[in-house]
Amino acid sequence: MATSIRNAAQEDVPALMGFVRELAAYEKESDQVQMTEERLLEDGFGPTPRYHCLIAELDGTAVGFALYVFMYSTWTGTSLYLEDLFVQEHARGKGLGVGLMRRLAQIAMENNCSRFQWQVIDWNSSSIDFYKQKLGARERVEQGDAKWLNYIVDGPALAKLAAAE
C-alpha cells in the first residue's frame, strides 16, 4: 500500500467536504457543519486564500486531510495552527496521521514558526494518546496563577457586535 502526503488542489474540495462531514460525525457535531464546497473552494483557492490544506493518500485515493492556518503572536511571532486533522478509519495505522503531522512540522520550520499548536476534544483519548505517544506533543500548561480561556463570538452575537457603534 502506497501512502503519500501532498498539498490540496481545487479538485480535492469535494473529498475535503466529505472529510469535514465525517469528522463532524465522529465528534458528534454533524448538525454544526455550515460549510459548503463553494465556500471551501473560494476560501482555500480564491484570490485571498484563508487556509492551507494537506491531503493524505492511500494507493492514490484521498483518505484524510490536515487543514491549517498561520497565526501571529506579539510575543513569539508566527505560529502554525492546525484546525482539523482527519484520516478515515480504514486508513489509520498506516503512518498517514504521523505523515501529516510531520509535514506540518516541516512547514512550521520552513516558515520560521515559533510553535505548532492545535486543540483536541477532551473525550478523544485515542487522539490524545496519538499526539503524546507518536508525536511527543504535550498539553499546554499555564504558568503561575494565570489560566487562558478561549472565547468565541458567532451568529447573532457577531452581527450585533459588528453593528455596534
mmCIF file of C-alpha atoms in Angstrom:
data_model
loop_
_atom_site.group_PDB
_atom_site.id
_atom_site.type_symbol
_atom_site.label_atom_id
_atom_site.label_comp_id
_atom_site.label_asym_id
_atom_site.label_seq_id
_atom_site.Cartn_x
_atom_site.Cartn_y
_atom_site.Cartn_z
ATOM 1 C CA MET A 1 0.000 0.000 0.000
ATOM 2 C CA ALA A 2 1.490 3.283 -1.141
ATOM 3 C CA THR A 3 0.968 6.346 1.056
ATOM 4 C CA SER A 4 1.616 9.988 0.254
ATOM 5 C CA ILE A 5 1.060 13.469 1.623
ATOM 6 C CA ARG A 6 0.542 16.363 -0.778
ATOM 7 C CA ASN A 7 -0.845 19.880 -0.941
ATOM 8 C CA ALA A 8 -4.565 20.047 -1.616
ATOM 9 C CA ALA A 9 -5.782 21.233 -5.022
ATOM 10 C CA GLN A 10 -9.116 22.664 -6.133
ATOM 11 C CA GLU A 11 -10.130 19.218 -7.356
ATOM 12 C CA ASP A 12 -9.891 17.922 -3.762
ATOM 13 C CA VAL A 13 -12.679 20.156 -2.450
ATOM 14 C CA PRO A 14 -15.463 17.512 -2.754
ATOM 15 C CA ALA A 15 -13.324 14.972 -0.862
ATOM 16 C CA LEU A 16 -12.365 17.635 1.675
ATOM 17 C CA MET A 17 -16.037 18.442 2.281
ATOM 18 C CA GLY A 18 -16.693 14.738 2.790
ATOM 19 C CA PHE A 19 -13.867 14.544 5.353
ATOM 20 C CA VAL A 20 -15.274 17.580 7.187
ATOM 21 C CA ARG A 21 -18.637 15.807 7.452
ATOM 22 C CA GLU A 22 -17.013 12.552 8.609
ATOM 23 C CA LEU A 23 -15.000 14.390 11.259
ATOM 24 C CA ALA A 24 -18.097 16.250 12.486
ATOM 25 C CA ALA A 25 -19.984 12.956 12.774
ATOM 26 C CA TYR A 26 -17.079 11.425 14.733
ATOM 27 C CA GLU A 27 -17.139 14.425 17.088
ATOM 28 C CA LYS A 28 -20.939 14.093 17.423
ATOM 29 C CA GLU A 29 -21.401 17.570 15.923
ATOM 30 C CA SER A 30 -22.838 16.834 12.452
ATOM 31 C CA ASP A 31 -25.576 19.407 12.930
ATOM 32 C CA GLN A 32 -22.962 22.167 13.390
ATOM 33 C CA VAL A 33 -21.432 21.958 9.898
ATOM 34 C CA GLN A 34 -22.393 25.020 7.884
ATOM 35 C CA MET A 35 -19.552 24.723 5.370
ATOM 36 C CA THR A 36 -20.188 24.216 1.656
ATOM 37 C CA GLU A 37 -17.956 23.091 -1.182
ATOM 38 C CA GLU A 38 -18.329 26.528 -2.757
ATOM 39 C CA ARG A 39 -17.041 28.252 0.368
ATOM 40 C CA LEU A 40 -14.148 25.800 0.751
ATOM 41 C CA LEU A 41 -13.211 26.447 -2.870
ATOM 42 C CA GLU A 42 -13.316 30.248 -2.511
ATOM 43 C CA ASP A 43 -11.661 30.353 0.913
ATOM 44 C CA GLY A 44 -8.862 27.948 0.030
ATOM 45 C CA PHE A 45 -8.237 28.595 -3.641
ATOM 46 C CA GLY A 46 -9.646 32.066 -4.321
ATOM 47 C CA PRO A 47 -7.641 35.283 -4.736
ATOM 48 C CA THR A 48 -7.008 35.555 -0.968
ATOM 49 C CA PRO A 49 -6.600 32.028 0.461
ATOM 50 C CA ARG A 50 -7.740 31.849 4.077
ATOM 51 C CA TYR A 51 -6.446 28.346 4.809
ATOM 52 C CA HIS A 52 -3.936 25.765 3.635
ATOM 53 C CA CYS A 53 -4.585 22.055 3.374
ATOM 54 C CA LEU A 54 -2.688 18.795 3.024
ATOM 55 C CA ILE A 55 -4.208 15.613 1.626
ATOM 56 C CA ALA A 56 -3.237 12.120 2.749
ATOM 57 C CA GLU A 57 -3.484 9.425 0.076
ATOM 58 C CA LEU A 58 -3.541 5.652 0.233
ATOM 59 C CA ASP A 59 -2.914 3.958 -3.107
ATOM 60 C CA GLY A 60 -3.697 7.219 -4.909
ATOM 61 C CA THR A 61 -7.024 7.818 -3.144
ATOM 62 C CA ALA A 62 -7.565 10.700 -0.732
ATOM 63 C CA VAL A 63 -8.252 9.275 2.738
ATOM 64 C CA GLY A 64 -7.512 12.198 5.044
ATOM 65 C CA PHE A 65 -6.570 15.838 5.456
ATOM 66 C CA ALA A 66 -4.946 18.448 7.645
ATOM 67 C CA LEU A 67 -6.307 21.994 7.385
ATOM 68 C CA TYR A 68 -4.148 24.740 8.876
ATOM 69 C CA VAL A 69 -3.626 28.489 9.089
ATOM 70 C CA PHE A 70 -0.828 30.770 10.198
ATOM 71 C CA MET A 71 -1.350 32.933 13.275
ATOM 72 C CA TYR A 72 0.737 35.683 14.748
ATOM 73 C CA SER A 73 1.696 36.231 18.371
ATOM 74 C CA THR A 74 3.003 39.590 19.504
ATOM 75 C CA TRP A 75 5.184 37.677 21.967
ATOM 76 C CA THR A 76 6.644 34.939 19.767
ATOM 77 C CA GLY A 77 5.833 35.699 16.103
ATOM 78 C CA THR A 78 4.357 33.316 13.567
ATOM 79 C CA SER A 79 2.679 30.068 14.615
ATOM 80 C CA LEU A 80 1.077 27.262 12.644
ATOM 81 C CA TYR A 81 -2.400 26.382 13.899
ATOM 82 C CA LEU A 82 -3.903 23.039 12.914
ATOM 83 C CA GLU A 83 -7.666 23.469 12.614
ATOM 84 C CA ASP A 84 -8.534 19.883 11.700
ATOM 85 C CA LEU A 85 -6.773 16.559 11.226
ATOM 86 C CA PHE A 86 -8.656 13.520 9.985
ATOM 87 C CA VAL A 87 -7.808 10.124 8.497
ATOM 88 C CA GLN A 88 -10.591 7.732 7.536
ATOM 89 C CA GLU A 89 -10.822 4.744 9.849
ATOM 90 C CA HIS A 90 -9.849 2.132 7.254
ATOM 91 C CA ALA A 91 -6.631 4.068 6.521
ATOM 92 C CA ARG A 92 -5.498 4.516 10.127
ATOM 93 C CA GLY A 93 -2.410 2.745 11.418
ATOM 94 C CA LYS A 94 -0.540 3.157 8.142
ATOM 95 C CA GLY A 95 1.505 6.226 9.112
ATOM 96 C CA LEU A 96 -0.673 8.832 7.440
ATOM 97 C CA GLY A 97 -1.530 10.731 10.623
ATOM 98 C CA VAL A 98 2.127 10.894 11.595
ATOM 99 C CA GLY A 99 2.968 11.814 7.997
ATOM 100 C CA LEU A 100 0.505 14.717 8.020
ATOM 101 C CA MET A 101 1.812 15.975 11.368
ATOM 102 C CA ARG A 102 5.440 15.608 10.254
ATOM 103 C CA ARG A 103 4.757 17.607 7.099
ATOM 104 C CA LEU A 104 3.013 20.287 9.168
ATOM 105 C CA ALA A 105 6.038 20.451 11.486
ATOM 106 C CA GLN A 106 8.265 20.857 8.416
ATOM 107 C CA ILE A 107 6.031 23.658 7.100
ATOM 108 C CA ALA A 108 6.209 25.332 10.515
ATOM 109 C CA MET A 109 10.007 25.156 10.451
ATOM 110 C CA GLU A 110 10.170 26.377 6.830
ATOM 111 C CA ASN A 111 8.065 29.405 7.852
ATOM 112 C CA ASN A 112 10.092 30.181 10.972
ATOM 113 C CA CYS A 113 7.152 29.427 13.255
ATOM 114 C CA SER A 114 7.749 29.582 16.984
ATOM 115 C CA ARG A 115 5.199 26.845 17.602
ATOM 116 C CA PHE A 116 2.763 24.383 16.063
ATOM 117 C CA GLN A 117 -0.453 24.088 18.013
ATOM 118 C CA TRP A 118 -3.938 22.626 17.950
ATOM 119 C CA GLN A 119 -6.845 21.715 20.204
ATOM 120 C CA VAL A 120 -8.384 18.344 20.909
ATOM 121 C CA ILE A 121 -11.732 17.486 22.457
ATOM 122 C CA ASP A 122 -11.142 16.175 25.981
ATOM 123 C CA TRP A 123 -13.001 12.863 25.466
ATOM 124 C CA ASN A 124 -10.941 11.924 22.385
ATOM 125 C CA SER A 125 -8.462 9.745 24.253
ATOM 126 C CA SER A 126 -7.228 7.928 21.133
ATOM 127 C CA SER A 127 -6.176 11.240 19.559
ATOM 128 C CA ILE A 128 -4.641 12.474 22.811
ATOM 129 C CA ASP A 129 -2.643 9.236 23.081
ATOM 130 C CA PHE A 130 -1.568 9.574 19.434
ATOM 131 C CA TYR A 131 -0.352 13.153 19.974
ATOM 132 C CA LYS A 132 1.572 12.269 23.120
ATOM 133 C CA GLN A 133 2.971 8.852 22.193
ATOM 134 C CA LYS A 134 3.619 9.159 18.458
ATOM 135 C CA LEU A 135 4.445 12.859 18.222
ATOM 136 C CA GLY A 136 5.884 13.783 21.604
ATOM 137 C CA ALA A 137 3.295 16.561 21.984
ATOM 138 C CA ARG A 138 2.494 17.945 25.403
ATOM 139 C CA GLU A 139 -0.587 19.590 26.802
ATOM 140 C CA ARG A 140 -0.106 23.315 27.200
ATOM 141 C CA VAL A 141 0.110 24.046 30.893
ATOM 142 C CA GLU A 142 -0.343 27.592 32.075
ATOM 143 C CA GLN A 143 2.351 29.276 34.109
ATOM 144 C CA GLY A 144 1.712 30.599 37.594
ATOM 145 C CA ASP A 145 -1.824 31.519 38.577
ATOM 146 C CA ALA A 146 -2.895 32.514 35.062
ATOM 147 C CA LYS A 147 -5.331 30.378 33.107
ATOM 148 C CA TRP A 148 -6.000 31.336 29.486
ATOM 149 C CA LEU A 149 -9.600 30.898 28.371
ATOM 150 C CA ASN A 150 -10.854 30.527 24.799
ATOM 151 C CA TYR A 151 -13.725 32.800 23.749
ATOM 152 C CA ILE A 152 -15.882 32.917 20.645
ATOM 153 C CA VAL A 153 -18.346 35.420 19.204
ATOM 154 C CA ASP A 154 -20.550 33.978 16.463
ATOM 155 C CA GLY A 155 -24.028 34.039 14.939
ATOM 156 C CA PRO A 156 -26.341 36.813 16.172
ATOM 157 C CA ALA A 157 -23.780 37.970 18.760
ATOM 158 C CA LEU A 158 -21.214 38.542 15.998
ATOM 159 C CA ALA A 159 -23.718 40.510 13.901
ATOM 160 C CA LYS A 160 -24.711 42.571 16.938
ATOM 161 C CA LEU A 161 -21.093 43.344 17.828
ATOM 162 C CA ALA A 162 -20.261 44.327 14.242
ATOM 163 C CA ALA A 163 -23.273 46.686 14.152
ATOM 164 C CA ALA A 164 -22.490 48.347 17.477
ATOM 165 C CA GLU A 165 -21.404 51.987 17.398
#
